[in-house]
Short mmCIF file of C-alpha atoms and ligand atoms in Angstrom, two decimals:
data_model
loop_
_atom_site.label_atom_id
_atom_site.label_comp_id
_atom_site.label_asym_id
_atom_site.label_seq_id
_atom_site.Cartn_x
_atom_site.Cartn_y
_atom_site.Cartn_z
CA MET E 1 6.97 -16.44 -6.43
CA ALA E 2 7.27 -13.78 -3.80
CA ALA E 3 10.77 -12.90 -2.63
CA LYS E 4 11.94 -13.71 0.85
CA LYS E 5 10.24 -11.77 3.52
CA LEU E 6 12.86 -10.41 5.90
CA ASN E 7 12.46 -9.89 9.67
CA VAL E 8 12.30 -6.36 11.09
CA TYR E 9 15.87 -6.19 12.25
CA GLU E 10 17.11 -7.42 8.79
CA ARG E 11 14.95 -4.71 7.18
CA ILE E 12 16.37 -1.95 9.38
CA ASP E 13 19.87 -3.26 8.66
CA ILE E 14 19.48 -2.86 4.96
CA LEU E 15 17.64 0.58 5.23
CA LEU E 16 20.24 2.29 7.31
CA ASP E 17 23.92 2.91 6.91
CA LYS E 18 25.90 -0.03 8.15
CA GLY E 19 26.17 -0.13 11.95
CA SER E 20 24.29 3.14 12.44
CA PHE E 21 21.11 1.88 14.08
CA VAL E 22 20.53 2.75 17.62
CA GLU E 23 17.44 0.94 19.15
CA VAL E 24 15.28 2.77 21.68
CA ASP E 25 12.73 1.19 24.14
CA LYS E 26 13.58 -2.39 23.45
CA TYR E 27 12.57 -3.36 27.00
CA VAL E 28 8.97 -1.91 26.71
CA LYS E 29 6.19 -4.43 27.33
CA HIS E 30 2.44 -4.02 27.02
CA HIS E 31 0.36 -3.86 30.21
CA CYS E 32 -2.78 -5.58 28.99
CA THR E 33 -4.41 -8.29 31.09
CA ASN E 34 -7.49 -9.01 28.97
CA PHE E 35 -7.97 -12.33 27.25
CA GLY E 36 -4.94 -13.88 28.80
CA MET E 37 -2.64 -11.20 27.46
CA GLU E 38 -0.61 -11.18 30.64
CA ASN E 39 1.05 -14.40 29.35
CA LYS E 40 1.83 -12.89 25.93
CA LYS E 41 4.54 -10.27 26.74
CA VAL E 42 7.74 -10.00 24.81
CA PRO E 43 10.39 -7.20 25.24
CA GLY E 44 9.73 -4.49 22.70
CA ASP E 45 6.10 -5.70 22.22
CA GLY E 46 6.55 -6.26 18.48
CA VAL E 47 7.67 -2.79 17.38
CA VAL E 48 11.37 -1.93 16.87
CA CYS E 49 12.09 1.89 17.19
CA GLY E 50 15.20 3.87 16.94
CA TYR E 51 17.42 6.07 14.81
CA GLY E 52 20.34 5.87 12.50
CA LYS E 53 21.78 7.33 9.25
CA ILE E 54 20.97 7.19 5.53
CA ASP E 55 23.87 8.47 3.37
CA GLY E 56 25.30 9.99 6.64
CA ARG E 57 22.04 11.92 7.39
CA LEU E 58 19.92 11.34 10.57
CA VAL E 59 16.64 9.50 10.19
CA PHE E 60 14.26 8.02 12.77
CA VAL E 61 12.66 4.60 12.04
CA TYR E 62 10.22 2.15 13.43
CA GLY E 63 9.21 -1.25 12.22
CA PHE E 64 6.56 -3.84 13.10
CA ASP E 65 7.32 -7.47 13.76
CA PHE E 66 4.29 -9.43 12.46
CA SER E 67 5.39 -12.54 14.41
CA VAL E 68 4.35 -10.82 17.65
CA LEU E 69 0.54 -10.83 17.76
CA GLY E 70 0.29 -9.91 14.11
CA GLY E 71 2.35 -6.83 14.53
CA SER E 72 -0.70 -5.40 16.22
CA LEU E 73 -0.39 -1.98 17.84
CA SER E 74 -0.65 -1.89 21.62
CA ALA E 75 -0.87 1.28 23.76
CA ALA E 76 2.70 0.63 24.87
CA ASN E 77 4.17 0.46 21.36
CA ALA E 78 2.06 3.47 20.24
CA ALA E 79 3.79 5.41 22.92
CA LYS E 80 7.18 4.13 21.59
CA ILE E 81 6.29 5.26 18.09
CA ALA E 82 4.95 8.68 19.26
CA LYS E 83 8.27 9.11 21.07
CA MET E 84 10.11 8.60 17.67
CA GLN E 85 7.75 10.95 15.90
CA ASP E 86 8.39 13.56 18.48
CA ALA E 87 12.08 13.18 18.29
CA ALA E 88 12.10 13.25 14.50
CA LEU E 89 10.08 16.48 14.51
CA ARG E 90 12.23 18.11 17.15
CA ASN E 91 15.38 17.27 15.34
CA GLY E 92 14.24 18.00 11.81
CA ALA E 93 14.92 14.49 10.59
CA PRO E 94 12.83 12.29 8.28
CA ILE E 95 10.85 9.37 9.73
CA ILE E 96 10.40 6.02 8.16
CA SER E 97 7.92 3.28 9.14
CA LEU E 98 8.22 -0.35 8.13
CA ASN E 99 4.57 -1.56 8.47
CA ASP E 100 3.66 -5.14 8.84
CA SER E 101 0.64 -4.99 11.14
CA GLY E 102 -2.95 -6.10 11.64
CA GLY E 103 -3.81 -2.64 13.09
CA ALA E 104 -5.00 -1.80 16.61
CA ARG E 105 -4.56 -4.70 19.06
CA ILE E 106 -8.02 -6.04 19.41
CA GLN E 107 -7.52 -7.37 22.98
CA GLU E 108 -6.75 -3.84 24.27
CA GLY E 109 -9.85 -2.14 22.91
CA ILE E 110 -9.90 1.57 23.29
CA GLU E 111 -6.32 1.72 24.61
CA SER E 112 -4.72 0.51 21.37
CA LEU E 113 -7.24 2.47 19.39
CA THR E 114 -6.24 5.77 20.95
CA GLY E 115 -2.69 4.66 20.36
CA PHE E 116 -3.36 5.24 16.71
CA ALA E 117 -4.91 8.58 17.42
CA HIS E 118 -1.67 9.64 18.98
CA ILE E 119 0.30 8.45 15.90
CA PHE E 120 -2.10 10.11 13.47
CA TYR E 121 -1.94 13.39 15.34
CA ARG E 122 1.73 13.49 15.07
CA ASN E 123 1.73 12.44 11.40
CA VAL E 124 -0.39 15.53 10.67
CA GLN E 125 1.78 17.82 12.85
CA ALA E 126 4.93 16.64 11.06
CA SER E 127 3.34 16.92 7.57
CA GLY E 128 5.27 19.43 5.54
CA VAL E 129 7.89 19.83 8.21
CA ILE E 130 9.90 16.50 7.81
CA PRO E 131 9.52 13.92 5.13
CA GLN E 132 7.50 10.87 6.34
CA ILE E 133 7.89 7.63 4.35
CA SER E 134 5.92 4.43 4.82
CA ALA E 135 6.96 1.01 3.60
CA ILE E 136 4.16 -1.58 3.55
CA MET E 137 5.92 -4.91 4.05
CA GLY E 138 3.22 -7.34 5.00
CA PRO E 139 -0.58 -7.42 5.64
CA CYS E 140 -1.66 -4.04 6.96
CA ALA E 141 -5.14 -3.21 8.34
CA GLY E 142 -7.01 -0.38 9.87
CA GLY E 143 -4.70 2.19 11.47
CA SER E 144 -1.70 0.65 9.93
CA CYS E 145 -3.00 1.92 6.64
CA TYR E 146 -4.27 5.28 7.81
CA SER E 147 -1.07 6.30 9.42
CA PRO E 148 0.80 5.60 6.14
CA ALA E 149 -1.95 7.47 4.24
CA LEU E 150 -1.14 10.62 6.30
CA THR E 151 2.53 10.37 5.19
CA ASP E 152 4.26 11.60 2.01
CA PHE E 153 5.13 8.46 0.23
CA ILE E 154 3.92 4.73 0.40
CA LEU E 155 5.98 1.93 -0.96
CA MET E 156 4.49 -1.60 -1.20
CA VAL E 157 6.17 -4.94 -1.73
CA LYS E 158 4.65 -7.09 -4.45
CA GLU E 159 2.73 -10.18 -3.36
CA GLU E 160 3.88 -9.69 0.16
CA SER E 161 2.06 -6.66 1.28
CA GLN E 162 -1.60 -5.55 1.45
CA MET E 163 -3.48 -2.56 2.74
CA PHE E 164 -7.14 -2.44 3.81
CA ILE E 165 -9.29 -0.81 6.27
CA THR E 166 -10.74 -4.19 7.16
CA GLY E 167 -9.60 -7.62 6.10
CA PRO E 168 -11.44 -10.15 3.83
CA ASN E 169 -13.32 -11.72 6.85
CA VAL E 170 -14.92 -8.47 7.83
CA VAL E 171 -15.66 -7.69 4.19
CA LYS E 172 -17.45 -11.02 3.79
CA GLN E 173 -19.51 -10.35 7.00
CA VAL E 174 -20.57 -6.80 6.07
CA THR E 175 -21.00 -6.83 2.23
CA ASN E 176 -20.90 -10.56 1.57
CA GLU E 177 -18.19 -9.92 -1.04
CA GLU E 178 -15.67 -12.72 -1.46
CA CYS E 179 -12.07 -11.50 -1.70
CA ASP E 180 -8.63 -12.48 -0.51
CA LYS E 181 -5.98 -10.13 0.85
CA GLU E 182 -4.25 -9.62 -2.46
CA THR E 183 -7.46 -8.89 -4.49
CA LEU E 184 -8.72 -6.56 -1.77
CA GLY E 185 -5.61 -4.51 -1.30
CA GLY E 186 -2.47 -5.93 -2.87
CA ALA E 187 0.37 -3.87 -4.21
CA ASP E 188 -0.84 -4.11 -7.78
CA ILE E 189 -4.24 -2.74 -6.79
CA HIS E 190 -2.83 0.20 -4.90
CA SER E 191 -0.29 1.10 -7.48
CA THR E 192 -2.48 0.97 -10.51
CA GLN E 193 -6.17 1.57 -9.33
CA SER E 194 -6.47 3.21 -6.00
CA GLY E 195 -3.49 5.46 -6.19
CA VAL E 196 -2.72 4.73 -2.53
CA ALA E 197 0.91 3.39 -3.18
CA ASN E 198 3.63 5.54 -4.76
CA PHE E 199 6.07 2.70 -5.43
CA ILE E 200 5.68 -1.06 -6.04
CA CYS E 201 8.81 -3.08 -5.33
CA GLU E 202 9.73 -6.65 -6.13
CA SER E 203 11.29 -7.46 -2.75
CA ASP E 204 12.00 -6.14 0.70
CA GLU E 205 15.49 -5.25 -0.49
CA GLU E 206 14.26 -3.22 -3.41
CA CYS E 207 11.71 -1.44 -1.21
CA LEU E 208 14.39 -0.50 1.42
CA MET E 209 16.94 0.65 -1.26
CA THR E 210 14.15 2.75 -3.03
CA ILE E 211 13.62 4.54 0.35
CA ARG E 212 17.35 5.27 0.57
CA GLU E 213 17.27 6.66 -3.01
CA LEU E 214 14.08 8.70 -2.47
CA LEU E 215 15.59 10.32 0.61
CA GLY E 216 18.63 11.35 -1.42
CA PHE E 217 16.42 13.66 -3.41
CA LEU E 218 14.95 15.34 -0.26
CA PRO E 219 15.91 17.76 2.38
CA SER E 220 15.74 16.55 6.02
CA ASN E 221 13.21 19.14 6.83
CA ASN E 222 11.30 22.15 5.36
CA MET E 223 13.97 24.58 6.51
CA GLU E 224 16.68 22.98 4.44
CA ASP E 225 17.41 22.48 0.80
CA ALA E 226 17.82 19.11 -0.71
CA PRO E 227 21.38 17.71 -0.79
CA ILE E 228 23.30 19.14 -3.69
CA HIS E 229 25.26 16.70 -5.78
CA PRO E 230 28.47 17.81 -7.61
CA ALA E 231 27.39 19.10 -10.99
CA THR E 232 29.40 16.62 -13.06
CA ASP E 233 27.04 16.65 -16.05
CA GLU E 234 27.80 19.63 -18.35
CA LEU E 235 25.18 22.37 -17.65
CA THR E 236 24.96 23.53 -21.29
CA ARG E 237 24.90 20.01 -22.72
CA THR E 238 22.99 20.05 -26.01
CA CYS E 239 20.50 17.23 -26.42
CA HIS E 240 20.17 16.55 -30.06
CA GLU E 241 18.24 13.33 -29.26
CA LEU E 242 15.40 15.72 -28.50
CA ASP E 243 15.35 17.22 -32.10
CA ASN E 244 12.73 14.78 -33.43
CA ILE E 245 10.93 13.49 -30.43
CA VAL E 246 7.75 15.68 -30.91
CA PRO E 247 5.79 14.51 -34.05
CA THR E 248 4.73 17.23 -36.35
CA ASP E 249 1.34 15.50 -36.61
CA PRO E 250 -0.56 16.72 -33.50
CA ASN E 251 -2.46 13.47 -33.33
CA LEU E 252 0.61 11.24 -32.94
CA PRO E 253 1.73 10.25 -29.48
CA TYR E 254 5.28 10.16 -27.99
CA ASP E 255 6.75 9.37 -24.71
CA ILE E 256 7.23 12.44 -22.60
CA LYS E 257 10.00 10.67 -20.65
CA ASP E 258 11.99 10.86 -23.78
CA ILE E 259 12.23 14.55 -23.12
CA ILE E 260 12.58 14.42 -19.31
CA GLU E 261 15.28 11.77 -19.10
CA PRO E 262 17.95 13.40 -21.54
CA ILE E 263 17.68 16.77 -19.83
CA CYS E 264 18.24 15.49 -16.32
CA ASP E 265 21.86 15.25 -14.91
CA HIS E 266 23.23 11.98 -16.20
CA GLN E 267 19.94 11.38 -17.96
CA TYR E 268 18.52 9.94 -14.80
CA PHE E 269 14.84 10.42 -13.89
CA PHE E 270 13.33 8.90 -10.72
CA GLU E 271 9.71 8.31 -11.52
CA ILE E 272 7.03 8.26 -8.81
CA GLN E 273 3.78 6.38 -9.27
CA PRO E 274 4.59 5.19 -12.75
CA ASN E 275 1.61 2.85 -13.01
CA TYR E 276 -1.19 5.04 -11.76
CA ALA E 277 -2.71 7.79 -13.88
CA LYS E 278 -0.21 7.39 -16.55
CA ASN E 279 -1.42 10.47 -18.37
CA ILE E 280 0.67 12.50 -16.01
CA VAL E 281 4.26 11.82 -15.11
CA ILE E 282 5.73 12.92 -11.83
CA GLY E 283 9.20 12.33 -10.27
CA PHE E 284 12.53 13.71 -9.36
CA GLY E 285 15.60 14.42 -11.31
CA ARG E 286 18.62 16.60 -10.69
CA MET E 287 19.62 19.60 -12.79
CA ALA E 288 23.01 21.24 -12.10
CA GLY E 289 23.22 18.85 -9.12
CA ARG E 290 20.05 20.09 -7.43
CA THR E 291 16.74 18.23 -7.07
CA VAL E 292 13.92 19.16 -9.41
CA GLY E 293 10.28 17.98 -9.28
CA PHE E 294 8.99 17.19 -12.76
CA VAL E 295 5.26 17.18 -13.64
CA ALA E 296 4.62 16.28 -17.23
CA ASN E 297 1.58 15.40 -19.41
CA GLN E 298 2.08 12.12 -21.14
CA PRO E 299 0.86 12.13 -24.82
CA ASN E 300 1.36 8.38 -24.80
CA PHE E 301 -1.61 7.77 -22.54
CA LEU E 302 -5.08 9.29 -23.04
CA ALA E 303 -3.22 11.82 -25.36
CA GLY E 304 -2.04 13.34 -22.11
CA ALA E 305 -5.57 14.70 -21.21
CA ILE E 306 -6.02 15.51 -17.56
CA ASP E 307 -8.58 13.40 -15.69
CA ILE E 308 -9.51 12.98 -12.01
CA ASP E 309 -6.72 10.61 -11.09
CA ALA E 310 -4.03 12.65 -12.94
CA SER E 311 -5.27 15.77 -11.06
CA ASP E 312 -4.91 14.04 -7.73
CA LYS E 313 -1.53 12.56 -8.58
CA ALA E 314 -0.11 15.80 -9.80
CA ALA E 315 -1.48 18.16 -7.04
CA ARG E 316 -0.22 16.06 -4.25
CA PHE E 317 3.22 15.94 -5.75
CA ILE E 318 3.32 19.62 -6.50
CA ARG E 319 2.37 20.36 -2.88
CA PHE E 320 4.96 17.93 -1.61
CA CYS E 321 7.69 19.73 -3.68
CA ASP E 322 6.48 23.13 -2.44
CA CYS E 323 6.57 21.97 1.27
CA PHE E 324 10.14 20.86 0.85
CA ASN E 325 11.65 23.69 -1.26
CA ILE E 326 12.04 21.59 -4.40
CA PRO E 327 11.67 23.67 -7.65
CA LEU E 328 9.04 22.48 -10.13
CA VAL E 329 9.43 21.90 -13.79
CA ALA E 330 6.22 21.33 -15.81
CA ILE E 331 6.47 19.83 -19.17
CA GLU E 332 3.33 20.48 -21.10
CA ASP E 333 1.56 18.65 -24.02
CA VAL E 334 -2.07 18.59 -23.12
CA PRO E 335 -5.21 18.64 -25.21
CA GLY E 336 -7.28 19.60 -22.25
CA PHE E 337 -9.25 18.01 -19.41
CA LEU E 338 -10.69 14.58 -20.32
CA PRO E 339 -14.26 15.12 -21.41
CA GLY E 340 -17.04 12.61 -20.60
CA ILE E 341 -19.94 11.81 -18.36
CA LYS E 342 -17.86 9.62 -16.03
CA GLN E 343 -15.41 12.42 -15.46
CA GLU E 344 -18.00 15.07 -14.96
CA HIS E 345 -20.12 12.94 -12.51
CA GLY E 346 -16.93 11.86 -10.75
CA GLY E 347 -16.13 15.57 -10.11
CA ILE E 348 -13.42 16.56 -12.64
CA ILE E 349 -14.34 20.12 -11.72
CA ARG E 350 -13.45 19.71 -8.15
CA HIS E 351 -10.42 17.41 -8.76
CA GLY E 352 -9.03 19.34 -11.73
CA ALA E 353 -9.14 22.52 -9.60
CA LYS E 354 -6.48 20.91 -7.42
CA ILE E 355 -3.75 21.26 -9.97
CA VAL E 356 -4.29 24.88 -10.53
CA TYR E 357 -4.56 25.43 -6.81
CA ALA E 358 -1.36 23.51 -6.15
CA PHE E 359 0.71 25.22 -8.90
CA ALA E 360 -0.64 28.66 -7.97
CA GLU E 361 -0.01 28.21 -4.27
CA ALA E 362 3.50 26.91 -4.69
CA THR E 363 6.19 29.51 -3.95
CA VAL E 364 9.26 27.51 -5.09
CA PRO E 365 10.87 28.31 -8.41
CA LYS E 366 8.43 27.16 -11.13
CA VAL E 367 9.41 26.66 -14.79
CA THR E 368 7.20 25.45 -17.73
CA LEU E 369 8.10 24.01 -21.06
CA ILE E 370 5.37 23.67 -23.69
CA THR E 371 6.38 21.05 -26.20
CA ARG E 372 3.18 20.89 -28.35
CA LYS E 373 -0.40 21.25 -27.16
CA ALA E 374 -1.38 23.75 -24.56
CA TYR E 375 -5.19 23.89 -24.96
CA GLY E 376 -7.91 25.37 -22.98
CA GLY E 377 -8.07 25.30 -19.25
CA ALA E 378 -5.40 22.65 -19.14
CA TYR E 379 -3.00 25.35 -20.51
CA ILE E 380 -3.90 27.57 -17.65
CA VAL E 381 -3.52 24.90 -14.88
CA MET E 382 -0.15 23.53 -16.05
CA ASN E 383 1.83 26.19 -14.39
CA SER E 384 1.05 29.01 -16.77
CA LYS E 385 2.68 32.43 -16.44
CA GLN E 386 -0.54 34.02 -15.15
CA THR E 387 -0.91 31.47 -12.37
CA GLY E 388 2.48 32.38 -11.03
CA ALA E 389 5.09 30.36 -13.09
CA ASP E 390 8.51 32.19 -13.12
CA VAL E 391 9.56 31.21 -16.59
CA ASN E 392 7.50 29.79 -19.47
CA LEU E 393 9.35 28.31 -22.43
CA ALA E 394 8.05 26.80 -25.65
CA TYR E 395 9.26 24.70 -28.55
CA PRO E 396 8.56 26.04 -32.03
CA THR E 397 6.06 23.15 -32.24
CA ALA E 398 3.92 24.54 -29.44
CA GLU E 399 0.30 25.29 -30.04
CA ILE E 400 -1.33 27.55 -27.46
CA ALA E 401 -5.02 27.92 -28.01
CA VAL E 402 -8.49 27.50 -26.52
CA MET E 403 -8.63 24.12 -28.34
CA GLY E 404 -7.34 22.24 -31.40
CA ALA E 405 -8.09 23.59 -34.93
CA LYS E 406 -10.63 20.85 -35.88
CA GLY E 407 -12.66 21.26 -32.64
CA ALA E 408 -12.67 25.08 -33.04
CA VAL E 409 -13.87 25.03 -36.62
CA SER E 410 -16.48 22.45 -35.81
CA ILE E 411 -18.00 24.86 -33.31
CA LEU E 412 -17.44 28.21 -35.05
CA TYR E 413 -18.17 27.15 -38.68
CA ARG E 414 -20.32 24.07 -38.38
CA LYS E 415 -22.70 25.18 -40.99
CA GLU E 416 -19.96 25.58 -43.70
CA THR E 417 -19.06 22.90 -46.30
CA PRO E 418 -16.31 20.48 -45.71
CA GLU E 419 -14.20 22.44 -48.23
CA GLN E 420 -14.74 25.73 -46.35
CA GLN E 421 -14.10 24.08 -43.10
CA GLU E 422 -10.74 22.87 -44.41
CA GLN E 423 -9.82 26.34 -45.22
CA ARG E 424 -10.91 27.60 -41.78
CA ILE E 425 -8.76 24.87 -40.12
CA LYS E 426 -5.76 26.15 -42.06
CA GLU E 427 -6.46 29.75 -41.03
CA TYR E 428 -6.91 28.69 -37.34
CA GLU E 429 -3.75 26.59 -37.45
CA GLU E 430 -1.66 29.55 -38.90
CA LYS E 431 -3.04 31.83 -36.17
CA PHE E 432 -2.75 29.51 -33.19
CA ALA E 433 -0.83 26.37 -33.97
CA ASN E 434 2.39 28.03 -32.96
CA PRO E 435 3.90 29.67 -29.90
CA TYR E 436 4.44 33.08 -31.49
CA CYS E 437 1.06 34.66 -30.67
CA ALA E 438 1.68 33.85 -26.97
CA ALA E 439 5.24 34.98 -27.11
CA GLU E 440 4.29 38.37 -28.67
CA LEU E 441 2.07 38.95 -25.60
CA GLY E 442 4.85 37.97 -23.25
CA TYR E 443 3.04 34.90 -22.00
CA ILE E 444 6.02 32.76 -23.29
CA ASP E 445 9.36 34.11 -22.29
CA ASP E 446 11.26 32.37 -25.03
CA ILE E 447 10.97 29.91 -27.85
CA ILE E 448 13.79 27.38 -27.76
CA GLN E 449 15.07 24.59 -29.85
CA PRO E 450 14.64 21.09 -28.35
CA ALA E 451 18.39 20.45 -28.31
CA ASP E 452 18.84 23.43 -25.91
CA THR E 453 16.23 22.22 -23.39
CA ARG E 454 18.59 21.26 -20.65
CA LYS E 455 20.60 24.52 -20.94
CA ALA E 456 17.48 26.70 -21.04
CA ILE E 457 15.68 25.00 -18.09
CA ILE E 458 18.90 25.15 -16.00
CA GLN E 459 19.20 28.88 -16.82
CA ALA E 460 15.54 29.35 -16.00
CA LEU E 461 15.91 27.69 -12.70
CA GLU E 462 19.09 29.60 -11.94
CA SER E 463 17.18 32.90 -12.66
CA CYS E 464 14.69 32.17 -9.86
CA ARG E 465 16.81 30.16 -7.36
CA ASN E 466 16.85 32.96 -4.81
CA LYS E 467 13.12 33.75 -5.27
CA ASN E 468 11.56 34.86 -2.04
CA GLN E 469 7.91 34.83 -2.34
CA SER E 470 5.16 34.10 0.16
CA ASN E 471 1.33 33.93 -0.13
CA PRO E 472 -0.84 36.34 1.84
CA PRO E 473 -0.87 35.57 5.58
CA LYS E 474 -3.55 33.06 6.40
CA LYS E 475 -4.03 30.11 8.72
CA HIS E 476 -4.18 27.90 5.62
CA GLY E 477 -5.90 27.83 2.23
CA ASN E 478 -8.91 25.84 1.49
CA MET E 479 -7.78 23.54 -1.31
CA PRO E 480 -10.58 21.57 -3.13
CA VAL E 481 -10.10 17.99 -1.94
C1 HXC M 1 -4.57 -8.69 17.74
C2 HXC M 1 -4.05 -9.68 15.67
C3 HXC M 1 -4.52 -8.62 15.00
C4 HXC M 1 -5.04 -7.52 15.77
C5 HXC M 1 -3.86 -10.04 13.59
N1 HXC M 1 -3.62 -10.62 14.75
N2 HXC M 1 -4.37 -8.86 13.78
N3 HXC M 1 -4.16 -9.72 17.06
N4 HXC M 1 -5.00 -7.56 17.09
N5 HXC M 1 -5.52 -6.34 15.14
C6 HXC M 1 -3.11 -11.91 15.16
C7 HXC M 1 -3.97 -13.01 14.73
O1 HXC M 1 -4.94 -13.33 15.67
C8 HXC M 1 -2.95 -14.21 14.57
O2 HXC M 1 -2.66 -14.67 15.91
C9 HXC M 1 -1.75 -13.44 14.02
O3 HXC M 1 -1.87 -12.14 14.35
C10 HXC M 1 -1.56 -13.63 12.56
O4 HXC M 1 -2.78 -13.21 11.96
P1 HXC M 1 -3.49 -13.98 10.81
O5 HXC M 1 -4.95 -13.55 10.75
O6 HXC M 1 -3.24 -15.46 10.96
O7 HXC M 1 -2.66 -13.53 9.54
P2 HXC M 1 -3.11 -13.37 8.08
O8 HXC M 1 -3.94 -14.54 7.57
O9 HXC M 1 -1.88 -12.98 7.31
O10 HXC M 1 -4.08 -12.04 8.08
C11 HXC M 1 -3.57 -10.83 8.42
C12 HXC M 1 -4.75 -9.76 8.61
C13 HXC M 1 -5.75 -10.37 9.67
C14 HXC M 1 -5.45 -9.63 7.25
C15 HXC M 1 -4.11 -8.53 9.04
O11 HXC M 1 -5.05 -10.83 10.80
C16 HXC M 1 -6.73 -9.38 10.05
O12 HXC M 1 -7.71 -9.19 9.40
N6 HXC M 1 -6.58 -8.84 11.29
C17 HXC M 1 -7.56 -7.87 11.87
C18 HXC M 1 -7.42 -6.63 11.16
C19 HXC M 1 -8.30 -5.54 11.84
O13 HXC M 1 -9.46 -5.44 11.70
N7 HXC M 1 -7.61 -4.77 12.72
C20 HXC M 1 -8.22 -3.67 13.52
C21 HXC M 1 -8.39 -2.48 12.70
S1 HXC M 1 -9.00 -1.13 13.60
P3 HXC M 1 -2.36 -16.17 16.05
O14 HXC M 1 -2.22 -16.25 17.63
O15 HXC M 1 -3.47 -16.94 15.55
O16 HXC M 1 -1.05 -16.45 15.33
C22 HXC M 1 -7.69 -0.14 13.69
C23 HXC M 1 -7.91 1.22 14.45
C24 HXC M 1 -7.62 2.37 13.65
O17 HXC M 1 -6.65 -0.34 13.37
C25 HXC M 1 -8.62 2.57 12.46
C26 HXC M 1 -8.40 3.91 11.79
C27 HXC M 1 -9.19 3.92 10.58
#
């Protein structure tokens, strides 16, 4: 049973600090006279715009009222939204949209369509300058999906919200496929399969509170640092719970979050997109009171191999962190890129290249911890020293090699007997199934005990906090997309 759907004012009330909302343009009406629209005018025209505070910090907000012509976008309310976007950008404050809208108002034709063009343009101009967050809180079609898609984070409310370019009726007409709103673009689909949504929430309240929490990890704009919390968790806290997390058998899985959580301040990790591409984990934590973006392979899912979806998920998050001055910590246990015809034909070459591009391009402090496997190209792309990481650390259990011992022997010594191959595997393991080879060459800065992980990563981040690096001057790079 879906939780109660709130109206747009109730939503804004929960989102913002109590009493801080100031509404703008509440008297604006549309000016359409097609199809009897002159008789369907309401003050505000179905979009509520304004500004207020979250945890005392300025934010701009706009929300659609589905009860007014399906929350459809008129030229008049597009102008209201553009005004908020301009103000947010001018003032370096995040902007939040609460979407509940059937898209461009059909009765207005090109006027409402161009309204979305104005909004999209501003979404792009603001990208990387101020955080843009989109909540999907009802059925959203057309431009009401594409504007969110241009923003940094999308949250959806379970069973209450959907996103699609065209609704089920049009789908039926064009492709003869039968579907309903939920199967076409419900929160479950977008948070597990399409990767469009970053968060799935049980209710309006949870969605709005999640936005508040998310913003707490972010700076208001790209010229600021994220808010610093008092460092009340001991910086040198030893984490003996990490001593036995990584299994000695390289074929056994474990949950990488069992490493991330204990090392964060107060053991709190705020995961993003937990149900999509589970082979990579992304999210925010705080270390020494400061926001850190974690990107970690997940041995519990597909052995942590990097596939197309994981590449997309990680690259976008890395770039977000870099836009907003958030240091990156990569935690690595990766057997390689996921092999297979489906992956190759789907373009794993093009998609996988995004991770290396994103890490190499990022100029924020970058730290890597290798817990176990660091094989092949995946070793390189997961924030290796040679692609620009500041500090690379490894556990004694780390294995840094072109591939695992069995795979290597099956290629190099495939003509030998099983007994000979066993011997070769042992030799290979002795040579490469450890971090010392890489450490001798300076590719690993230090080999640390798991219990010291928190302390070592905080020290590593501290060592590059004042890093001042920029890439060669250019208009912009040409990242593979
Ligand atoms: C005008 C609209 C509207 C729209 C809905 N309504 N969408 N009015 N323009 N775009 C009106 C309906 O006529 C109805 O009015 C009321 O809102 C509620 O809609 P329902 O269909 O009864 O609601 P529901 O069954 O929940 O379905 C919601 C919906 C569906 C799936 C969003 O309304 C729908 O498919 N709408 C059209 C979606 C669409 O194709 N939009 C244009 C996209 S083009 P009454 O008076 O009956 O209550 C676009 C341009 C940018 O946005 C594209 C960029 C890629």
